[in-house]
Amino acid sequence: MTPPLHVEVVQKKDSLMDKNYLKEIVHKFLANFTSLTPGATITNRDMEENVLLYEHVQCITFCDAAHDSDVATVDTELVYHIYTLDSFGAETDTMTDNSSGEEMAVADVWALPAEEFHGLWENLIYDSKIKEDTLRFVETAFEFADRGVDPNIVGWNRVVLLHGPPGTGKTSLCRALAQKLAVRLSERFPRARLLEINAHGLFSKWFSESGKLVAKLFERIREIVEDRRLLACVLVDEVESLAHARRAALAGLEPSDSIRAVNAILTQLDRLKRHPNALVLTTSNVTGAIDVAFVDRADIKRLVGPPTERAAYEILRGCCGELMGRGVVAPREQLFPLRVLEAARFAEGDGSRASLRLRRVATDAAAAGLSARALRRLPFLARALHADCARAPSLPTFIDALQSALVQQIRDASDLCSDGVGPPPLVRDQ
């Protein structure tokens, strides 16, 4: 059986059209297409000929990685998700340290789906199924809760741990997952919140208050999840800071209150799992420092490493497409997906030359171990430092600038290493 194709429709903020009616209009519009491309987006300017869609819809995205090629419209079930984006941004939750009277920022709270996270899921590119696996994990956890599976017989905690070096997109993936769940599960949870906990802020400089701050924070979280129609995603970034505090305390290097604070967090996480509408997302840059007791609580533990050659190519291809779409690189030329190049056995021709050249840049970037963050910064550096700023460069010229920016990036990393700053680069400039 062909899996359904999820169609996400962003309704304009000022639109008052009934969602069911809007769904019918979108469905009729898509019936005009012979096939649909997973991962593609129909923007508002593409709907100018359809007055109703143009007035009420911001964009339509086909997002389901279960399909790796175009799907026939008449043969595929379309599952619609219609929603508006929250544009108010994050609210900072503060608490007062009773010992000092100081106000401390302990969490940022986002109403989902948020405008800041729109498109984030689609633009995170991995050479593994980590996005699909984490999404299926959460959907299964809620399915078990719906069916009344006894957690004393089959255990799950709804805790995700993503670990790996900095800059690989762990935090972004957590935010994107929370956003995706807010969209996909909107019928069950009409409201959704992402609570980004400041793990460092939980440890008061007046150590006697740390445990109390932890308890107060989780009391607020439990108050939020009392609303069973609200999905609460709790993100703890750099969770290894919690483990470090307990380990140092056990070694006599920190006050014993650190142990109480970390134990309080573990206890509160255990209590939080009783709420079927709560999900805990965590990240770590230093895998070896994570507390064993916490690791044992995580249902799914995944390494998020630097982009492989395949992922690096698709990231750079997306970046070039964005710059050509904005007129920063001109004229617009086609860059083929890697699967198309593979099907053609990487044969070089006038149409594929730019794609093959970009693939060589991606291969060098992957060999150098560039993080996803550094890779996405490369096009900016290429345009700023290695291309003629007087006019928009052509795509071949810009790809040459990308190669120059990459060489400079590797050289700068080597210079930092020689000065004793940062880890050594995986490879040196050839």
JSON list of N, CA and C in Angstrom, two decimals, residues 270-303:
[
{"chain": "A", "resi": 270, "resn": "ASP", "atom": "N", "xyz": [10.98, 11.78, 35.78]},
{"chain": "A", "resi": 270, "resn": "ASP", "atom": "CA", "xyz": [10.20, 10.57, 36.03]},
{"chain": "A", "resi": 270, "resn": "ASP", "atom": "C", "xyz": [8.72, 10.91, 36.28]},
{"chain": "A", "resi": 271, "resn": "ARG", "atom": "N", "xyz": [8.48, 11.99, 36.98]},
{"chain": "A", "resi": 271, "resn": "ARG", "atom": "CA", "xyz": [7.10, 12.40, 37.25]},
{"chain": "A", "resi": 271, "resn": "ARG", "atom": "C", "xyz": [6.42, 12.92, 35.98]},
{"chain": "A", "resi": 272, "resn": "LEU", "atom": "N", "xyz": [7.21, 13.58, 35.14]},
{"chain": "A", "resi": 272, "resn": "LEU", "atom": "CA", "xyz": [6.63, 14.18, 33.94]},
{"chain": "A", "resi": 272, "resn": "LEU", "atom": "C", "xyz": [6.12, 13.12, 32.96]},
{"chain": "A", "resi": 273, "resn": "LYS", "atom": "N", "xyz": [6.73, 11.95, 32.97]},
{"chain": "A", "resi": 273, "resn": "LYS", "atom": "CA", "xyz": [6.32, 10.92, 32.01]},
{"chain": "A", "resi": 273, "resn": "LYS", "atom": "C", "xyz": [4.91, 10.40, 32.30]},
{"chain": "A", "resi": 274, "resn": "ARG", "atom": "N", "xyz": [4.37, 10.71, 33.48]},
{"chain": "A", "resi": 274, "resn": "ARG", "atom": "CA", "xyz": [3.00, 10.30, 33.77]},
{"chain": "A", "resi": 274, "resn": "ARG", "atom": "C", "xyz": [1.99, 11.09, 32.95]},
{"chain": "A", "resi": 275, "resn": "HIS", "atom": "N", "xyz": [2.44, 12.20, 32.39]},
{"chain": "A", "resi": 275, "resn": "HIS", "atom": "CA", "xyz": [1.54, 13.04, 31.60]},
{"chain": "A", "resi": 275, "resn": "HIS", "atom": "C", "xyz": [1.69, 12.66, 30.13]},
{"chain": "A", "resi": 276, "resn": "PRO", "atom": "N", "xyz": [0.64, 12.13, 29.51]},
{"chain": "A", "resi": 276, "resn": "PRO", "atom": "CA", "xyz": [0.73, 11.63, 28.14]},
{"chain": "A", "resi": 276, "resn": "PRO", "atom": "C", "xyz": [0.92, 12.71, 27.09]},
{"chain": "A", "resi": 277, "resn": "ASN", "atom": "N", "xyz": [0.84, 13.97, 27.48]},
{"chain": "A", "resi": 277, "resn": "ASN", "atom": "CA", "xyz": [0.99, 15.06, 26.52]},
{"chain": "A", "resi": 277, "resn": "ASN", "atom": "C", "xyz": [2.33, 15.78, 26.66]},
{"chain": "A", "resi": 278, "resn": "ALA", "atom": "N", "xyz": [3.29, 15.15, 27.35]},
{"chain": "A", "resi": 278, "resn": "ALA", "atom": "CA", "xyz": [4.61, 15.76, 27.56]},
{"chain": "A", "resi": 278, "resn": "ALA", "atom": "C", "xyz": [5.69, 14.96, 26.83]},
{"chain": "A", "resi": 279, "resn": "LEU", "atom": "N", "xyz": [6.62, 15.67, 26.20]},
{"chain": "A", "resi": 279, "resn": "LEU", "atom": "CA", "xyz": [7.74, 15.06, 25.50]},
{"chain": "A", "resi": 279, "resn": "LEU", "atom": "C", "xyz": [9.01, 15.80, 25.91]},
{"chain": "A", "resi": 280, "resn": "VAL", "atom": "N", "xyz": [10.08, 15.04, 26.21]},
{"chain": "A", "resi": 280, "resn": "VAL", "atom": "CA", "xyz": [11.35, 15.64, 26.63]},
{"chain": "A", "resi": 280, "resn": "VAL", "atom": "C", "xyz": [12.38, 15.43, 25.53]},
{"chain": "A", "resi": 281, "resn": "LEU", "atom": "N", "xyz": [12.95, 16.52, 25.03]},
{"chain": "A", "resi": 281, "resn": "LEU", "atom": "CA", "xyz": [13.98, 16.49, 23.99]},
{"chain": "A", "resi": 281, "resn": "LEU", "atom": "C", "xyz": [15.28, 17.03, 24.58]},
{"chain": "A", "resi": 282, "resn": "THR", "atom": "N", "xyz": [16.37, 16.29, 24.41]},
{"chain": "A", "resi": 282, "resn": "THR", "atom": "CA", "xyz": [17.64, 16.72, 25.00]},
{"chain": "A", "resi": 282, "resn": "THR", "atom": "C", "xyz": [18.75, 16.62, 23.98]},
{"chain": "A", "resi": 283, "resn": "THR", "atom": "N", "xyz": [19.80, 17.43, 24.17]},
{"chain": "A", "resi": 283, "resn": "THR", "atom": "CA", "xyz": [20.97, 17.39, 23.30]},
{"chain": "A", "resi": 283, "resn": "THR", "atom": "C", "xyz": [22.22, 17.36, 24.17]},
{"chain": "A", "resi": 284, "resn": "SER", "atom": "N", "xyz": [23.30, 16.86, 23.58]},
{"chain": "A", "resi": 284, "resn": "SER", "atom": "CA", "xyz": [24.58, 16.84, 24.28]},
{"chain": "A", "resi": 284, "resn": "SER", "atom": "C", "xyz": [25.72, 16.95, 23.28]},
{"chain": "A", "resi": 285, "resn": "ASN", "atom": "N", "xyz": [26.69, 17.80, 23.59]},
{"chain": "A", "resi": 285, "resn": "ASN", "atom": "CA", "xyz": [27.90, 17.93, 22.77]},
{"chain": "A", "resi": 285, "resn": "ASN", "atom": "C", "xyz": [29.02, 17.02, 23.24]},
{"chain": "A", "resi": 286, "resn": "VAL", "atom": "N", "xyz": [28.92, 16.54, 24.47]},
{"chain": "A", "resi": 286, "resn": "VAL", "atom": "CA", "xyz": [29.99, 15.73, 25.06]},
{"chain": "A", "resi": 286, "resn": "VAL", "atom": "C", "xyz": [29.37, 14.43, 25.56]},
{"chain": "A", "resi": 287, "resn": "THR", "atom": "N", "xyz": [29.35, 13.43, 24.69]},
{"chain": "A", "resi": 287, "resn": "THR", "atom": "CA", "xyz": [28.64, 12.19, 24.99]},
{"chain": "A", "resi": 287, "resn": "THR", "atom": "C", "xyz": [29.17, 11.53, 26.26]},
{"chain": "A", "resi": 288, "resn": "GLY", "atom": "N", "xyz": [30.49, 11.52, 26.41]},
{"chain": "A", "resi": 288, "resn": "GLY", "atom": "CA", "xyz": [31.09, 10.82, 27.55]},
{"chain": "A", "resi": 288, "resn": "GLY", "atom": "C", "xyz": [30.75, 11.42, 28.89]},
{"chain": "A", "resi": 289, "resn": "ALA", "atom": "N", "xyz": [30.23, 12.65, 28.89]},
{"chain": "A", "resi": 289, "resn": "ALA", "atom": "CA", "xyz": [29.94, 13.33, 30.15]},
{"chain": "A", "resi": 289, "resn": "ALA", "atom": "C", "xyz": [28.50, 13.16, 30.60]},
{"chain": "A", "resi": 290, "resn": "ILE", "atom": "N", "xyz": [27.67, 12.50, 29.78]},
{"chain": "A", "resi": 290, "resn": "ILE", "atom": "CA", "xyz": [26.26, 12.38, 30.14]},
{"chain": "A", "resi": 290, "resn": "ILE", "atom": "C", "xyz": [26.10, 11.39, 31.27]},
{"chain": "A", "resi": 291, "resn": "ASP", "atom": "N", "xyz": [25.29, 11.77, 32.23]},
{"chain": "A", "resi": 291, "resn": "ASP", "atom": "CA", "xyz": [25.06, 10.91, 33.39]},
{"chain": "A", "resi": 291, "resn": "ASP", "atom": "C", "xyz": [24.38, 9.60, 32.95]},
{"chain": "A", "resi": 292, "resn": "VAL", "atom": "N", "xyz": [24.89, 8.49, 33.47]},
{"chain": "A", "resi": 292, "resn": "VAL", "atom": "CA", "xyz": [24.35, 7.17, 33.10]},
{"chain": "A", "resi": 292, "resn": "VAL", "atom": "C", "xyz": [22.88, 7.05, 33.46]},
{"chain": "A", "resi": 293, "resn": "ALA", "atom": "N", "xyz": [22.51, 7.62, 34.58]},
{"chain": "A", "resi": 293, "resn": "ALA", "atom": "CA", "xyz": [21.11, 7.54, 35.01]},
{"chain": "A", "resi": 293, "resn": "ALA", "atom": "C", "xyz": [20.19, 8.25, 34.03]},
{"chain": "A", "resi": 294, "resn": "PHE", "atom": "N", "xyz": [20.68, 9.33, 33.44]},
{"chain": "A", "resi": 294, "resn": "PHE", "atom": "CA", "xyz": [19.86, 10.01, 32.44]},
{"chain": "A", "resi": 294, "resn": "PHE", "atom": "C", "xyz": [19.80, 9.23, 31.14]},
{"chain": "A", "resi": 295, "resn": "VAL", "atom": "N", "xyz": [20.96, 8.73, 30.69]},
{"chain": "A", "resi": 295, "resn": "VAL", "atom": "CA", "xyz": [21.00, 7.95, 29.45]},
{"chain": "A", "resi": 295, "resn": "VAL", "atom": "C", "xyz": [20.02, 6.80, 29.51]},
{"chain": "A", "resi": 296, "resn": "ASP", "atom": "N", "xyz": [19.92, 6.17, 30.68]},
{"chain": "A", "resi": 296, "resn": "ASP", "atom": "CA", "xyz": [19.01, 5.03, 30.84]},
{"chain": "A", "resi": 296, "resn": "ASP", "atom": "C", "xyz": [17.56, 5.45, 30.68]},
{"chain": "A", "resi": 297, "resn": "ARG", "atom": "N", "xyz": [17.26, 6.71, 30.93]},
{"chain": "A", "resi": 297, "resn": "ARG", "atom": "CA", "xyz": [15.88, 7.19, 30.80]},
{"chain": "A", "resi": 297, "resn": "ARG", "atom": "C", "xyz": [15.50, 7.54, 29.36]},
{"chain": "A", "resi": 298, "resn": "ALA", "atom": "N", "xyz": [16.50, 7.74, 28.51]},
{"chain": "A", "resi": 298, "resn": "ALA", "atom": "CA", "xyz": [16.23, 8.12, 27.13]},
{"chain": "A", "resi": 298, "resn": "ALA", "atom": "C", "xyz": [15.78, 6.90, 26.32]},
{"chain": "A", "resi": 299, "resn": "ASP", "atom": "N", "xyz": [14.63, 7.00, 25.67]},
{"chain": "A", "resi": 299, "resn": "ASP", "atom": "CA", "xyz": [14.12, 5.90, 24.85]},
{"chain": "A", "resi": 299, "resn": "ASP", "atom": "C", "xyz": [14.92, 5.76, 23.56]},
{"chain": "A", "resi": 300, "resn": "ILE", "atom": "N", "xyz": [15.23, 6.89, 22.94]},
{"chain": "A", "resi": 300, "resn": "ILE", "atom": "CA", "xyz": [15.94, 6.87, 21.67]},
{"chain": "A", "resi": 300, "resn": "ILE", "atom": "C", "xyz": [17.15, 7.76, 21.79]},
{"chain": "A", "resi": 301, "resn": "LYS", "atom": "N", "xyz": [18.30, 7.23, 21.43]},
{"chain": "A", "resi": 301, "resn": "LYS", "atom": "CA", "xyz": [19.58, 7.93, 21.54]},
{"chain": "A", "resi": 301, "resn": "LYS", "atom": "C", "xyz": [20.25, 7.89, 20.18]},
{"chain": "A", "resi": 302, "resn": "ARG", "atom": "N", "xyz": [20.44, 9.04, 19.55]},
{"chain": "A", "resi": 302, "resn": "ARG", "atom": "CA", "xyz": [20.97, 9.07, 18.20]},
{"chain": "A", "resi": 302, "resn": "ARG", "atom": "C", "xyz": [22.15, 10.04, 18.09]},
{"chain": "A", "resi": 303, "resn": "LEU", "atom": "N", "xyz": [23.17, 9.57, 17.37]},
{"chain": "A", "resi": 303, "resn": "LEU", "atom": "CA", "xyz": [24.32, 10.41, 17.06]},
{"chain": "A", "resi": 303, "resn": "LEU", "atom": "C", "xyz": [24.00, 11.29, 15.86]}
]
